[in-house]
């Protein structure tokens, strides 16, 4: 039996639009002069698991730095937001970060949103079993082009939660547009936002190119996803993981580099790659404190408070 059936306070809602045809999007990205694959395609089942493994790597300090901040400032956050909030988790993944806030924050409703529908259902069902007093809604949707919430989400005391460095995956203007849409969706409420700070370039690159090769596996796995969703015939062994810091743009760039001259085919099309040619898979923008405050103000937020870890590698912003 589906375990979620026994949990009356848990609901799911699938808003993934049929109009976003992944095959068309992937093929268009591969056909562009500068080939690319959008980062949302990383997160199939294996990708979601590999990302969990990345978060355990010594080189990827981000989750621990962020946790230190939450541990130190949960009281400040709880006091500002007040009781009975509706916690809206944007890109919930395994829901673990939000769950750690439950004891102090005591939300009345928890809304977990993620593009990985099956993974979300599984994880949220477990979380709901542990916290039967909290009403929970799982929403499978792609919110990257704007946030729309189902009617069952309470309008009062909304707290949007966007931890990790996911905001860094947007180019600055897109980040502003996205945060404005979150602002509109949570009118009168709060935003709790994580962002990675600019740091020493060697440590910065190592965080995305670890010695065990877990990040390489995560990046390369997107080719398996493309093969499944777009009918491409990528051979993973023909490609190499590349991570580099683009100083001018203040961003980490992830690419896949062709190891030899090759052709990738799909039903109705093909793309020739020369040895060394790249497929761009993700940007991760690194912020300064003032840069992040400026971004939040430009998206309509006010009373921005910033919390950092002792080594100043990461920042959490709380804004109204
Ligand atoms: N959004 C995360 C980040 O920017 C995801 C991530 C971690 C990632 N390591 C990666 C994405 C490697 C692509 C490749 O930190």
Short mmCIF file of N, CA, C and O in Angstrom, two decimals, residues 257-310:
data_model
loop_
_atom_site.label_atom_id
_atom_site.label_comp_id
_atom_site.label_asym_id
_atom_site.label_seq_id
_atom_site.Cartn_x
_atom_site.Cartn_y
_atom_site.Cartn_z
N UNK A 257 33.15 18.11 -21.50
CA UNK A 257 34.05 18.34 -22.63
C UNK A 257 34.20 17.06 -23.44
O UNK A 257 34.46 15.99 -22.86
N UNK A 258 34.05 17.17 -24.77
CA UNK A 258 34.19 15.99 -25.64
C UNK A 258 35.66 15.55 -25.64
O UNK A 258 36.56 16.35 -25.84
N UNK A 259 35.89 14.25 -25.39
CA UNK A 259 37.26 13.72 -25.36
C UNK A 259 37.80 13.48 -26.76
O UNK A 259 38.99 13.27 -26.94
N UNK A 260 36.92 13.43 -27.78
CA UNK A 260 37.34 13.20 -29.17
C UNK A 260 36.31 13.81 -30.10
O UNK A 260 35.24 14.25 -29.65
N UNK A 261 36.59 13.86 -31.40
CA UNK A 261 35.59 14.30 -32.37
C UNK A 261 34.47 13.26 -32.36
O UNK A 261 34.76 12.06 -32.42
N UNK A 262 33.24 13.70 -32.29
CA UNK A 262 32.14 12.73 -32.26
C UNK A 262 30.84 13.35 -32.73
O UNK A 262 30.72 14.56 -32.88
N UNK A 263 29.84 12.47 -32.98
CA UNK A 263 28.52 12.94 -33.39
C UNK A 263 27.50 12.36 -32.41
O UNK A 263 27.57 11.17 -32.08
N UNK A 264 26.60 13.21 -31.92
CA UNK A 264 25.51 12.75 -31.06
C UNK A 264 24.23 12.78 -31.89
O UNK A 264 23.92 13.80 -32.51
N UNK A 265 23.51 11.66 -31.94
CA UNK A 265 22.29 11.57 -32.76
C UNK A 265 21.06 11.40 -31.88
O UNK A 265 21.14 10.85 -30.79
N UNK A 266 19.92 11.90 -32.39
CA UNK A 266 18.61 11.68 -31.75
C UNK A 266 17.58 11.59 -32.86
O UNK A 266 17.88 11.96 -34.00
N UNK A 267 16.37 11.10 -32.56
CA UNK A 267 15.37 10.98 -33.62
C UNK A 267 15.15 12.34 -34.30
O UNK A 267 14.74 13.29 -33.64
N UNK A 268 15.50 12.45 -35.55
CA UNK A 268 15.27 13.68 -36.30
C UNK A 268 16.39 14.70 -36.22
O UNK A 268 16.23 15.82 -36.71
N UNK A 269 17.53 14.38 -35.61
CA UNK A 269 18.60 15.38 -35.55
C UNK A 269 19.94 14.81 -35.09
O UNK A 269 20.02 13.65 -34.67
N UNK A 270 20.96 15.63 -35.20
CA UNK A 270 22.28 15.24 -34.72
C UNK A 270 23.12 16.48 -34.45
O UNK A 270 22.79 17.58 -34.90
N UNK A 271 24.20 16.30 -33.69
CA UNK A 271 25.11 17.40 -33.41
C UNK A 271 26.53 16.85 -33.42
O UNK A 271 26.82 15.86 -32.77
N UNK A 272 27.38 17.56 -34.19
CA UNK A 272 28.80 17.19 -34.28
C UNK A 272 29.58 17.94 -33.20
O UNK A 272 29.35 19.14 -33.03
N UNK A 273 30.41 17.28 -32.45
CA UNK A 273 31.28 17.94 -31.46
C UNK A 273 32.73 17.68 -31.83
O UNK A 273 33.10 16.53 -32.11
N UNK A 274 33.56 18.72 -31.85
CA UNK A 274 35.00 18.54 -32.05
C UNK A 274 35.61 18.21 -30.70
O UNK A 274 35.05 18.57 -29.65
N UNK A 275 36.74 17.50 -30.69
CA UNK A 275 37.44 17.19 -29.44
C UNK A 275 37.67 18.51 -28.69
O UNK A 275 38.08 19.50 -29.29
N UNK A 276 37.37 18.53 -27.40
CA UNK A 276 37.57 19.75 -26.60
C UNK A 276 36.35 20.65 -26.57
O UNK A 276 36.28 21.57 -25.75
N UNK A 277 35.36 20.40 -27.41
CA UNK A 277 34.15 21.23 -27.41
C UNK A 277 33.34 20.96 -26.13
O UNK A 277 33.36 19.85 -25.60
N UNK A 278 32.59 21.98 -25.69
CA UNK A 278 31.94 21.91 -24.37
C UNK A 278 30.42 21.91 -24.47
O UNK A 278 29.84 22.53 -25.37
N UNK A 279 29.80 21.22 -23.53
CA UNK A 279 28.37 21.40 -23.26
C UNK A 279 28.28 22.06 -21.89
O UNK A 279 28.81 21.53 -20.91
N UNK A 280 27.65 23.21 -21.83
CA UNK A 280 27.54 23.93 -20.56
C UNK A 280 26.39 23.33 -19.75
O UNK A 280 25.28 23.18 -20.27
N UNK A 281 26.63 22.97 -18.50
CA UNK A 281 25.56 22.35 -17.71
C UNK A 281 25.10 23.20 -16.52
O UNK A 281 23.96 23.06 -16.08
N UNK A 282 25.97 24.02 -15.95
CA UNK A 282 25.50 24.85 -14.83
C UNK A 282 26.44 26.00 -14.52
O UNK A 282 27.64 25.89 -14.68
N UNK A 283 25.85 27.10 -14.06
CA UNK A 283 26.60 28.19 -13.45
C UNK A 283 26.25 28.21 -11.99
O UNK A 283 25.11 27.93 -11.61
N UNK A 284 27.22 28.56 -11.14
CA UNK A 284 26.93 28.76 -9.73
C UNK A 284 27.57 30.08 -9.31
O UNK A 284 28.76 30.15 -9.06
N UNK A 285 26.73 31.13 -9.29
CA UNK A 285 27.23 32.48 -8.99
C UNK A 285 27.58 32.59 -7.51
O UNK A 285 26.86 32.07 -6.65
N UNK A 286 28.69 33.26 -7.25
CA UNK A 286 29.14 33.45 -5.88
C UNK A 286 28.95 34.93 -5.52
O UNK A 286 29.34 35.81 -6.28
N UNK A 287 28.33 35.15 -4.37
CA UNK A 287 27.93 36.51 -3.99
C UNK A 287 28.87 37.13 -2.97
O UNK A 287 29.61 36.44 -2.27
N UNK A 288 28.80 38.46 -2.87
CA UNK A 288 29.36 39.17 -1.72
C UNK A 288 28.15 39.56 -0.87
O UNK A 288 27.01 39.50 -1.35
N UNK A 289 28.40 39.95 0.37
CA UNK A 289 27.27 40.32 1.23
C UNK A 289 26.50 41.50 0.66
O UNK A 289 25.26 41.49 0.63
N UNK A 290 27.24 42.50 0.18
CA UNK A 290 26.54 43.67 -0.35
C UNK A 290 25.82 43.33 -1.66
O UNK A 290 24.73 43.85 -1.93
N UNK A 291 26.42 42.43 -2.44
CA UNK A 291 25.78 42.02 -3.69
C UNK A 291 24.45 41.34 -3.42
O UNK A 291 23.46 41.57 -4.12
N UNK A 292 24.41 40.50 -2.38
CA UNK A 292 23.18 39.78 -2.06
C UNK A 292 22.11 40.74 -1.52
O UNK A 292 20.94 40.65 -1.90
N UNK A 293 22.52 41.66 -0.67
CA UNK A 293 21.57 42.65 -0.15
C UNK A 293 20.97 43.47 -1.30
O UNK A 293 19.75 43.68 -1.35
N UNK A 294 21.84 43.88 -2.23
CA UNK A 294 21.37 44.66 -3.39
C UNK A 294 20.36 43.87 -4.21
O UNK A 294 19.33 44.41 -4.64
N UNK A 295 20.66 42.58 -4.41
CA UNK A 295 19.75 41.73 -5.18
C UNK A 295 18.38 41.66 -4.50
O UNK A 295 17.33 41.81 -5.15
N UNK A 296 18.38 41.48 -3.18
CA UNK A 296 17.11 41.37 -2.45
C UNK A 296 16.31 42.67 -2.51
O UNK A 296 15.10 42.66 -2.73
N UNK A 297 16.99 43.79 -2.35
CA UNK A 297 16.29 45.08 -2.44
C UNK A 297 15.69 45.26 -3.83
O UNK A 297 14.55 45.70 -3.98
N UNK A 298 16.47 44.88 -4.85
CA UNK A 298 15.97 45.08 -6.22
C UNK A 298 14.78 44.17 -6.51
O UNK A 298 13.99 44.45 -7.41
N UNK A 299 14.63 43.08 -5.74
CA UNK A 299 13.48 42.18 -5.95
C UNK A 299 12.30 42.56 -5.06
O UNK A 299 11.29 41.85 -5.03
N UNK A 300 12.41 43.66 -4.31
CA UNK A 300 11.27 44.15 -3.52
C UNK A 300 11.32 43.84 -2.04
O UNK A 300 10.41 44.19 -1.30
N UNK A 301 12.37 43.18 -1.57
CA UNK A 301 12.45 42.83 -0.15
C UNK A 301 12.98 44.00 0.67
O UNK A 301 13.71 44.86 0.16
N UNK A 302 12.62 44.01 1.96
CA UNK A 302 13.18 45.00 2.86
C UNK A 302 13.54 44.36 4.19
O UNK A 302 13.29 43.17 4.39
N UNK A 303 14.15 45.16 5.07
CA UNK A 303 14.65 44.64 6.36
C UNK A 303 15.48 43.38 6.18
O UNK A 303 15.22 42.34 6.79
N UNK A 304 16.49 43.47 5.33
CA UNK A 304 17.34 42.32 5.05
C UNK A 304 18.34 42.14 6.20
O UNK A 304 19.04 43.08 6.58
N UNK A 305 18.35 40.93 6.77
CA UNK A 305 19.36 40.61 7.80
C UNK A 305 20.23 39.49 7.27
O UNK A 305 19.73 38.52 6.71
N UNK A 306 21.56 39.62 7.45
CA UNK A 306 22.49 38.60 6.94
C UNK A 306 23.16 37.88 8.10
O UNK A 306 23.60 38.50 9.05
N UNK A 307 23.25 36.56 7.99
CA UNK A 307 23.96 35.74 8.97
C UNK A 307 25.05 34.97 8.24
O UNK A 307 24.77 34.37 7.20
N UNK A 308 26.28 34.96 8.76
CA UNK A 308 27.35 34.19 8.09
C UNK A 308 27.97 33.20 9.06
O UNK A 308 27.82 33.32 10.28
N UNK A 309 28.69 32.21 8.51
CA UNK A 309 29.44 31.26 9.33
C UNK A 309 30.75 31.94 9.75
O UNK A 309 31.15 32.93 9.15
N UNK A 310 31.45 31.38 10.77
CA UNK A 310 32.66 32.04 11.27
C UNK A 310 33.74 32.23 10.19
O UNK A 310 34.49 33.20 10.24
#
